[in-house]
mmCIF file of C-alpha atoms and ligand atoms in Angstrom:
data_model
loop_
_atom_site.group_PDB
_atom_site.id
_atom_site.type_symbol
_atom_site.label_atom_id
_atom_site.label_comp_id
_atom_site.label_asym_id
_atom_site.label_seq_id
_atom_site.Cartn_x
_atom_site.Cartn_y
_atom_site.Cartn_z
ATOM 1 C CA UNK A 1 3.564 13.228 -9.333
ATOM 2 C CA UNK A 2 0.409 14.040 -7.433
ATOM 3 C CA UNK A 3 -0.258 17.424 -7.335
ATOM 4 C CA UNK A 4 -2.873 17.374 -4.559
ATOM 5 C CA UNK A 5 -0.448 15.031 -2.481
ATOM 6 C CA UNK A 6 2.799 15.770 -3.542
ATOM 7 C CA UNK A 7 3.291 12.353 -3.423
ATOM 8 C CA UNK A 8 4.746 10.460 -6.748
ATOM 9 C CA UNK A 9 3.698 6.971 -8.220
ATOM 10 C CA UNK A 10 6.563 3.879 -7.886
ATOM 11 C CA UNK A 11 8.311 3.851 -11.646
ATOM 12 C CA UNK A 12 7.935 0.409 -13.474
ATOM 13 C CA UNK A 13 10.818 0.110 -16.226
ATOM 14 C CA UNK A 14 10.740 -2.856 -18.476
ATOM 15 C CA UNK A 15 14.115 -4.641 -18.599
ATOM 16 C CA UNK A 16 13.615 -6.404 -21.854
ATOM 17 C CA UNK A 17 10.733 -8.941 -21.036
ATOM 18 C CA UNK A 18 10.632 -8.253 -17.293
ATOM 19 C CA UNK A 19 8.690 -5.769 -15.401
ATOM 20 C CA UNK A 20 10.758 -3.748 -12.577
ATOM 21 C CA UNK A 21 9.477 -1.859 -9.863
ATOM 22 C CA UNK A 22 11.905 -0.507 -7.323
ATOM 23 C CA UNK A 23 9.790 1.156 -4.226
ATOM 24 C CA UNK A 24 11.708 4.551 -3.358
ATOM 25 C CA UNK A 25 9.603 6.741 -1.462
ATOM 26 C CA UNK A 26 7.335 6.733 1.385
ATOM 27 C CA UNK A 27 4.406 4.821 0.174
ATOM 28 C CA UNK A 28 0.921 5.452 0.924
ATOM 29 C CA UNK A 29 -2.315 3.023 0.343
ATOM 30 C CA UNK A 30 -3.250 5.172 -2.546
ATOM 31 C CA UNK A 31 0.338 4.697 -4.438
ATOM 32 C CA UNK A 32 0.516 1.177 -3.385
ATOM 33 C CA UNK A 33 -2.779 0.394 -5.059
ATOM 34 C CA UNK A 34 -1.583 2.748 -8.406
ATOM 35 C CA UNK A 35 1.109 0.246 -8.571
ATOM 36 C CA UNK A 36 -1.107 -2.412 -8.684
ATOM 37 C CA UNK A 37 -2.760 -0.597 -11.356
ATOM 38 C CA UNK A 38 -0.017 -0.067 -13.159
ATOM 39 C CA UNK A 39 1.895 -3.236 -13.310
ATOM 40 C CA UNK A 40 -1.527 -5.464 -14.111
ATOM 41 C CA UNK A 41 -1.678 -3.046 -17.043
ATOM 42 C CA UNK A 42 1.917 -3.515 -17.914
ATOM 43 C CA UNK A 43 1.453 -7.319 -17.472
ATOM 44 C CA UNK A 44 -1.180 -7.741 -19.991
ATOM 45 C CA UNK A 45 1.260 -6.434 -22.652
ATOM 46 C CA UNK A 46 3.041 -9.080 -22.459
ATOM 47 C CA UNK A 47 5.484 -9.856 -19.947
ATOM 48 C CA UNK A 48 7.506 -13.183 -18.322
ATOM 49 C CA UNK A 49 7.880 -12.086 -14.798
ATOM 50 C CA UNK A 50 7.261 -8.945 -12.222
ATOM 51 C CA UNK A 51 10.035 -8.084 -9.825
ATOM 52 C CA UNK A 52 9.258 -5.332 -6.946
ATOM 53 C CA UNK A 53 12.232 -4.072 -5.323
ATOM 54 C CA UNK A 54 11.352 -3.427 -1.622
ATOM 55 C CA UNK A 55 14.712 -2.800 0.216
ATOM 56 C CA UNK A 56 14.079 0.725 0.666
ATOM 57 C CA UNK A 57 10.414 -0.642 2.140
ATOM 58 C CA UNK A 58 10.700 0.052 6.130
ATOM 59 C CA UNK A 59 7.683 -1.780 6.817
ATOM 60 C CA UNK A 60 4.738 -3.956 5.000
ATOM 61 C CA UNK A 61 1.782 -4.048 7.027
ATOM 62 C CA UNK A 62 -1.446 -5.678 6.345
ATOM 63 C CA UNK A 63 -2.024 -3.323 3.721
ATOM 64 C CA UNK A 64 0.986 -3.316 1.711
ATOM 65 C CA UNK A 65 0.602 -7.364 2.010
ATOM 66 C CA UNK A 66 -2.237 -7.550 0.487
ATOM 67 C CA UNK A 67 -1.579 -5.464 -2.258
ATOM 68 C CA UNK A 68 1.739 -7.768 -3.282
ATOM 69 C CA UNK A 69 -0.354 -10.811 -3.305
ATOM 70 C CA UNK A 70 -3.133 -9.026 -5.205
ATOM 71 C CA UNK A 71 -0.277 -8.016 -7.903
ATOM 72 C CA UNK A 72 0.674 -11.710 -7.899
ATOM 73 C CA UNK A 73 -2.274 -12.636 -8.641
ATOM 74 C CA UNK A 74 -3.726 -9.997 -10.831
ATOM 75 C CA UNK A 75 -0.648 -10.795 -13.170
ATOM 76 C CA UNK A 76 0.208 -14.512 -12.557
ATOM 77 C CA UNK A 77 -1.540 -15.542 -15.718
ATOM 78 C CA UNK A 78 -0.015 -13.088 -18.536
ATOM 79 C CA UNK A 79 3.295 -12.324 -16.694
ATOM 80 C CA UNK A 80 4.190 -15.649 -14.535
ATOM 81 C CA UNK A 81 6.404 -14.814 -11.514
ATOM 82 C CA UNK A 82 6.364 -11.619 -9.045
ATOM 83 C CA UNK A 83 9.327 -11.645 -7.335
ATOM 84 C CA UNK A 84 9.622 -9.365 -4.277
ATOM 85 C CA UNK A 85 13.377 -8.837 -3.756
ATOM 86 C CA UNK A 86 15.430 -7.107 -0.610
ATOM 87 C CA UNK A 87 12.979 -7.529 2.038
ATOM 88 C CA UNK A 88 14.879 -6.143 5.232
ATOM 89 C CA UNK A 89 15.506 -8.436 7.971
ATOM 90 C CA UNK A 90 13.576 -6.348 10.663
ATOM 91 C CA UNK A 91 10.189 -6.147 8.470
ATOM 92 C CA UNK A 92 10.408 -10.367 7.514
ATOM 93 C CA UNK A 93 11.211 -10.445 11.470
ATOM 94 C CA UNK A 94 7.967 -8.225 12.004
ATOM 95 C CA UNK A 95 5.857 -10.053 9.674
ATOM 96 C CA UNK A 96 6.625 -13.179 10.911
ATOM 97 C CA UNK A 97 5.298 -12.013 14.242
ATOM 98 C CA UNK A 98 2.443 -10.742 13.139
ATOM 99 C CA UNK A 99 1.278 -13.847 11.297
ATOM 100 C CA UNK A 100 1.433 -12.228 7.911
ATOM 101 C CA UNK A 101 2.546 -14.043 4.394
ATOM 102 C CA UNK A 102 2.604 -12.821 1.249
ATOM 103 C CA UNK A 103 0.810 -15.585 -0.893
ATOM 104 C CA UNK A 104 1.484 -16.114 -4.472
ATOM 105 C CA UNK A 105 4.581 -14.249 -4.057
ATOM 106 C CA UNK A 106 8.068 -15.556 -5.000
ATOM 107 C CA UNK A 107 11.095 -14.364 -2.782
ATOM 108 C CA UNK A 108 14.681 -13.372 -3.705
ATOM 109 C CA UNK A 109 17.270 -11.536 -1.581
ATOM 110 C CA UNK A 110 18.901 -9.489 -4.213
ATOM 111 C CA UNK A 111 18.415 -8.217 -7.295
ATOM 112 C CA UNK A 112 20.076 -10.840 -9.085
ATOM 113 C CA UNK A 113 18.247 -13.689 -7.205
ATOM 114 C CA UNK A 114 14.842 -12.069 -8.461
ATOM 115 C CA UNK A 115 15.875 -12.387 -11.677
ATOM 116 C CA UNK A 116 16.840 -15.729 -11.672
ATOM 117 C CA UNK A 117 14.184 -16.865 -10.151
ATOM 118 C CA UNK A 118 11.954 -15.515 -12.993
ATOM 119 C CA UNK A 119 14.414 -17.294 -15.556
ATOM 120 C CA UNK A 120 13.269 -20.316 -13.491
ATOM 121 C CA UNK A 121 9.968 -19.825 -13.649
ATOM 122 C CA UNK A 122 10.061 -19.219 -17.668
ATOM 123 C CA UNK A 123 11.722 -22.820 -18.011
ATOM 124 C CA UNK A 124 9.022 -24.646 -15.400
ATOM 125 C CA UNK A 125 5.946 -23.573 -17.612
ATOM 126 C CA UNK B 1 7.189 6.653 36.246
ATOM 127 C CA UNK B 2 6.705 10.073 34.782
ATOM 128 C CA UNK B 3 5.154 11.162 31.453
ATOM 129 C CA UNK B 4 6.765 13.602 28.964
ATOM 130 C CA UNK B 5 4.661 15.964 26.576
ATOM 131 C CA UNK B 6 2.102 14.576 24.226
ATOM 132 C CA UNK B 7 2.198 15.084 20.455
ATOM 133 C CA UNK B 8 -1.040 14.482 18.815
ATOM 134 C CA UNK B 9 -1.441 13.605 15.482
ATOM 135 C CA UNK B 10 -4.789 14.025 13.178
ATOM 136 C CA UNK B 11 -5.800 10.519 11.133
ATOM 137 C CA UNK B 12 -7.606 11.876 8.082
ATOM 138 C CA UNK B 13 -6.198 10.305 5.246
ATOM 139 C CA UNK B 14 -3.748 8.039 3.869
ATOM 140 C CA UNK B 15 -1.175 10.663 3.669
ATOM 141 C CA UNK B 16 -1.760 11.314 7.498
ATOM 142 C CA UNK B 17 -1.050 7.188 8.042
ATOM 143 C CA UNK B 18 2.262 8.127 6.348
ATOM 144 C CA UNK B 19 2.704 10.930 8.528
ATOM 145 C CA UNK B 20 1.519 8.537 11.929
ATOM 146 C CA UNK B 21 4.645 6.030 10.904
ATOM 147 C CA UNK B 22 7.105 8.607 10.709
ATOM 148 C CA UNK B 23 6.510 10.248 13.885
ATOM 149 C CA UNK B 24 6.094 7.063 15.830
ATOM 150 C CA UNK B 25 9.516 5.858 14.425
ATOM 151 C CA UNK B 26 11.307 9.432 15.754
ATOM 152 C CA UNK B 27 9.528 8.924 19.173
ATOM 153 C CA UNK B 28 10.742 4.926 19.075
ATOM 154 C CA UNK B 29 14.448 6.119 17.586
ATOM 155 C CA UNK B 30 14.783 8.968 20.802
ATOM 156 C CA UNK B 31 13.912 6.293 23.228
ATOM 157 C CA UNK B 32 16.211 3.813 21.662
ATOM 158 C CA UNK B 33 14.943 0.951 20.398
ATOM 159 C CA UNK B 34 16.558 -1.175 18.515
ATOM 160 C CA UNK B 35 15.835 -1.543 14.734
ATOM 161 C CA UNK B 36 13.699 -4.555 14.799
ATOM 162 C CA UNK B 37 11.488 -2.724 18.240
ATOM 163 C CA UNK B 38 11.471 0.353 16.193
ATOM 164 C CA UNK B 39 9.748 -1.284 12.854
ATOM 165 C CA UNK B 40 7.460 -4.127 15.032
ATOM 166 C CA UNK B 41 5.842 -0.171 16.763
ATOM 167 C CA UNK B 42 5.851 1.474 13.308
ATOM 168 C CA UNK B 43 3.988 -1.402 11.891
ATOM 169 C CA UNK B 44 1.399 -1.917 14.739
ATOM 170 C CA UNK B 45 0.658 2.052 14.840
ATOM 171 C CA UNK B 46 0.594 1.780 10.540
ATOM 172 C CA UNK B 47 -2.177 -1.015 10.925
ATOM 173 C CA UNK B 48 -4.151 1.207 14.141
ATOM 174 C CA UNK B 49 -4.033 3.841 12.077
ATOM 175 C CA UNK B 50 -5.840 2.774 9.154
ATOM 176 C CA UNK B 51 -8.387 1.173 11.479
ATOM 177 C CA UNK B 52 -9.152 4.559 12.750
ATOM 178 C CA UNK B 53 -9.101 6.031 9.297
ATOM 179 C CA UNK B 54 -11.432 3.281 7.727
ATOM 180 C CA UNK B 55 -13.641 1.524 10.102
ATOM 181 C CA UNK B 56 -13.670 4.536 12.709
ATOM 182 C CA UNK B 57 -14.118 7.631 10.023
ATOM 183 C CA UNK B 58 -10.900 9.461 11.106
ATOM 184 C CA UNK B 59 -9.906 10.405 14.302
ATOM 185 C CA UNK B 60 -6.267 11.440 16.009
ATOM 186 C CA UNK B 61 -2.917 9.741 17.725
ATOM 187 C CA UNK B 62 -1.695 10.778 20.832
ATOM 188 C CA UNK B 63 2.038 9.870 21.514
ATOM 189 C CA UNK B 64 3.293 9.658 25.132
ATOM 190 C CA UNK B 65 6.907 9.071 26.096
ATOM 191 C CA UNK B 66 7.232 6.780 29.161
ATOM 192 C CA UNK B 67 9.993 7.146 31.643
ATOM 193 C CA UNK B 68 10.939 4.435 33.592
ATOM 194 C CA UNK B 69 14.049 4.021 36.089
ATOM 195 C CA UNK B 70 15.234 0.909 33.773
ATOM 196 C CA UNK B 71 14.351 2.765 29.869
ATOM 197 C CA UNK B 72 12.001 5.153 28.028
ATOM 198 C CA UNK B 73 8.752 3.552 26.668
ATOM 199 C CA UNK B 74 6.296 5.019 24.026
ATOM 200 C CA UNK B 75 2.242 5.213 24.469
ATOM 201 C CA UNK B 76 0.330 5.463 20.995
ATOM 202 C CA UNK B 77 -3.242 6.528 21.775
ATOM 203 C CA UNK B 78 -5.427 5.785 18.999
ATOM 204 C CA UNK B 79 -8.844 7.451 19.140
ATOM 205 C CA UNK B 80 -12.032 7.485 17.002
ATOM 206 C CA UNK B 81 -15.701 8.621 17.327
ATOM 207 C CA UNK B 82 -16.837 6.524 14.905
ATOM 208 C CA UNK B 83 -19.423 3.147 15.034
ATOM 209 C CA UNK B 84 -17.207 1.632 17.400
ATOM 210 C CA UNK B 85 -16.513 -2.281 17.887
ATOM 211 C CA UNK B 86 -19.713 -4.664 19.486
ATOM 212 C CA UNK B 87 -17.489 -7.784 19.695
ATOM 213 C CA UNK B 88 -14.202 -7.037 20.607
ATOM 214 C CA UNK B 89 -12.418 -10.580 20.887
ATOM 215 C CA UNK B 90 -14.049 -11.379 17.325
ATOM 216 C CA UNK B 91 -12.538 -8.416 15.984
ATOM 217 C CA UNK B 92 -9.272 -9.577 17.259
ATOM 218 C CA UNK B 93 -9.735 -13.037 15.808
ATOM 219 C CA UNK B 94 -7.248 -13.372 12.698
ATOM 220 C CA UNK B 95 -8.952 -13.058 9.388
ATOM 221 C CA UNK B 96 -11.838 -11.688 10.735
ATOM 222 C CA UNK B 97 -12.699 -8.105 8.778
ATOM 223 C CA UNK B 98 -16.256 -6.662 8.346
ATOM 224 C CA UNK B 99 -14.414 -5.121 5.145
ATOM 225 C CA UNK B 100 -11.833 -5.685 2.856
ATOM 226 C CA UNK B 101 -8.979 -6.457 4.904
ATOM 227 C CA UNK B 102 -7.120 -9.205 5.483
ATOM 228 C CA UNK B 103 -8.560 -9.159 9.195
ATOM 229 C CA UNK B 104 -4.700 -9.248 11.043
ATOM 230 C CA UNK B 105 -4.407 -5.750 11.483
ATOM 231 C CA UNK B 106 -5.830 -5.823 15.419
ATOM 232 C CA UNK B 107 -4.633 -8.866 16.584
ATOM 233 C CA UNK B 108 -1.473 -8.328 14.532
ATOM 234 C CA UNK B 109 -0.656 -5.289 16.467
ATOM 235 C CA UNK B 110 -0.902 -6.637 19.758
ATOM 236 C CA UNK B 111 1.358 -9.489 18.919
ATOM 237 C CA UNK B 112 3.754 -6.586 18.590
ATOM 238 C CA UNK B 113 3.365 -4.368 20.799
ATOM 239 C CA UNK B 114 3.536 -5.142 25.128
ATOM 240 C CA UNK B 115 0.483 -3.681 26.478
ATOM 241 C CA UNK B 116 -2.782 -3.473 24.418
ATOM 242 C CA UNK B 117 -5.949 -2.768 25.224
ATOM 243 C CA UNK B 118 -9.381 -1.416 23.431
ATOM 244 C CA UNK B 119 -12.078 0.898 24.679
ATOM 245 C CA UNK B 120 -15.136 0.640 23.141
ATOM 246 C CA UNK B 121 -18.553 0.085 22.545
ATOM 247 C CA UNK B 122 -21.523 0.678 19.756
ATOM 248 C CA UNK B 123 -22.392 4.386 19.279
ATOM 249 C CA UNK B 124 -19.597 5.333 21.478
ATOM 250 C CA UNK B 125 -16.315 5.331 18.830
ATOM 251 C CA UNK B 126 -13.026 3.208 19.495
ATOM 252 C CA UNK B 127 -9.773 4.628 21.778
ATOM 253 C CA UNK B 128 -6.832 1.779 21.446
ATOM 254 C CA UNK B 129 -3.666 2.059 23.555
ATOM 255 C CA UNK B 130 -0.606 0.557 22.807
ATOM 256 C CA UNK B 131 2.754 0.369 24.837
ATOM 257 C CA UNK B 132 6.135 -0.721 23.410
ATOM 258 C CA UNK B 133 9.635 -0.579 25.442
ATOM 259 C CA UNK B 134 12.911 -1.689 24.093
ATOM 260 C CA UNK B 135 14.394 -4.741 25.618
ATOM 261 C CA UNK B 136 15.337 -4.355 29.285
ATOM 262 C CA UNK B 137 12.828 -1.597 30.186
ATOM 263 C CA UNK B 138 9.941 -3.268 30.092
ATOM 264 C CA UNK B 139 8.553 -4.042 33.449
ATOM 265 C CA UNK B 140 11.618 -2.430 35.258
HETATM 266 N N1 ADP C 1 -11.394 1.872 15.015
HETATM 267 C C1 ADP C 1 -12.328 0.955 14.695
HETATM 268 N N2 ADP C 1 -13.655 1.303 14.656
HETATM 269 C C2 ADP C 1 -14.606 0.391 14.345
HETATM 270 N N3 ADP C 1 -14.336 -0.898 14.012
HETATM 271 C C3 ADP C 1 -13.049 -1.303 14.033
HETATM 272 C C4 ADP C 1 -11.991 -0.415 14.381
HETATM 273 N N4 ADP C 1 -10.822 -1.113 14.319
HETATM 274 C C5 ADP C 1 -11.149 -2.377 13.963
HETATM 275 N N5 ADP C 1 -12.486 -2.505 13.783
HETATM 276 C C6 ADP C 1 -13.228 -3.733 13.424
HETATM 277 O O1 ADP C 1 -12.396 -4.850 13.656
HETATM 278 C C7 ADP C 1 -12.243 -5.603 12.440
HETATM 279 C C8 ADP C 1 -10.867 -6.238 12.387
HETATM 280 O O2 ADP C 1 -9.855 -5.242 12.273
HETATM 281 P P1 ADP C 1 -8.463 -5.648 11.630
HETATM 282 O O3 ADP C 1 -7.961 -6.840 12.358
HETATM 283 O O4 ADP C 1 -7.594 -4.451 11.596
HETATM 284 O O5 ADP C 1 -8.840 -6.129 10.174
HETATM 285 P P2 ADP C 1 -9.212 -5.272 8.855
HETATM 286 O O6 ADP C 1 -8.868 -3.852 9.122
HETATM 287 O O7 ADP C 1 -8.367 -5.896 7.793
HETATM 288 O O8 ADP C 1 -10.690 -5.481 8.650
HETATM 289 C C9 ADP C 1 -12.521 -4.619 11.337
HETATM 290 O O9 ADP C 1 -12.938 -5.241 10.136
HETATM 291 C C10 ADP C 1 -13.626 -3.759 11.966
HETATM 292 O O10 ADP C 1 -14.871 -4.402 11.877
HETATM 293 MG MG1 MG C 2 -7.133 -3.187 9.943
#
């Protein structure tokens, strides 16, 4: 928590050798970019994939794009995959129209998906 | 077509973009747009926002409900007194950023939005007005 903003970082829990970050609140450039700080930290500890939740994410501008594919690429070296999982149909609508992608980035619809896909990516290297 | 009240909105900080998307998704949710209208507005007034807040110094939103015989519209006002923009249709260009952007956020917007347009010139600081109407108002 933030005391001058009231605002509180996005918690990263390690489920065994995977890094999980499940957005829940309202976030703002500044906690997007702590997360970015945070799991490229977490990374270099030694890690064999990223997964960020995002189905509580109501939209991913510009911004918020940029900072995924920075994470993907800040960590693609120690921590292989980043896996963004639960993307809402209305923001992958939106971003389609607005010509953004999210490079470097793996895609999964659930949960479950994510986490297979890092399996994947574990046996491909 | 009439106009209802304005709400204006100060752009100061990051915490203030926050505060821009949530009250242009209660303004889009009371004149019923659908889900997808409602986050294609949110996400043009999120990127408008933090134009005004970075390249323009700060400034303030106005929000304008727009009725119409056929549907209720939204206006989001976006104003600035900052450098302003000398080439506007380079700005809009995709990729193009005199910072550290990705360089979609202007013409990104106006691929999601109906009516766009930019006032502005060097010295003079930046108003952008956008228009967004849920399906079968627009142009009714
Ligand atoms: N309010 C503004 N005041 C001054 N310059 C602006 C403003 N909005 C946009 N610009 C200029 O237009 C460019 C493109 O904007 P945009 O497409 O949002 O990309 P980005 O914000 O990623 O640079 C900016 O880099 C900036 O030079
Ligand atoms: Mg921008």
């Amino acid at each position: 928590m933030n005391a001058a903003t009231g605002m509180r970082r996005v918690s990263v829990h390690r489920l065994g050798e995977v890094l999980l970050a499940s957005i829940q609140q309202e976030l703002t450039d500044s906690i997007a970019v702590a997360l970015r700080q945070d799991l490229t930290e977490m990374a270099a500890a030694g890690t064999r994939g990223v997964i960020i939740d995002i189905s509580q994410v109501e939209i991913v501008d510009s911004f918020l794009a940029r900072v995924l594919a920075e994470i993907a690429a800040a960590t693609r070296i120690l921590a292989g995959r980043t896996v963004v999982c639960g993307m809402r149909p209305p923001v992958a609508i939106t971003m389609v129209e607005m010509g953004l992608g999210l490079p470097g980035l793996h895609t999964a619809r659930s949960l479950e998906d994510a986490l297979a896909l890092v399996e994947a990516g574990e046996v491909g290297r | 077509m009439t106009t209802a009240a304005v709400t204006t909105l100060p752009i100061t900080s990051d915490l203030e973009i926050a505060g821009v998307r949530q009250a242009v998704r209660e303004a889009a949710v009371a004149a019923g747009f659908s889900l997808v209208e409602q986050t294609k507005v949110v996400t043009a007034a999120s990127e408008l926002a933090r134009n005004t807040l970075v390249h323009g110094g700060g400034g303030r939103l106005e929000i304008t409900r727009l009725d119409r015989p056929h549907g209720q519209g939204i206006r989001l006002r976006f104003r600035d007194e900052g450098p302003g923009i000398a080439d506007v249709e380079t700005a809009l260009s995709d990729g193009y950023t005199t910072g550290h952007g990705l360089g979609l956020g202007l013409g990104g917007a106006r691929r999601l939005v109906q009516e766009f347009a930019i006032d502005t010139a060097p010295g003079r600081g930046t108003t952008v007005t956008v228009t967004a109407w849920p399906r079968g108002a627009w142009g009714g």
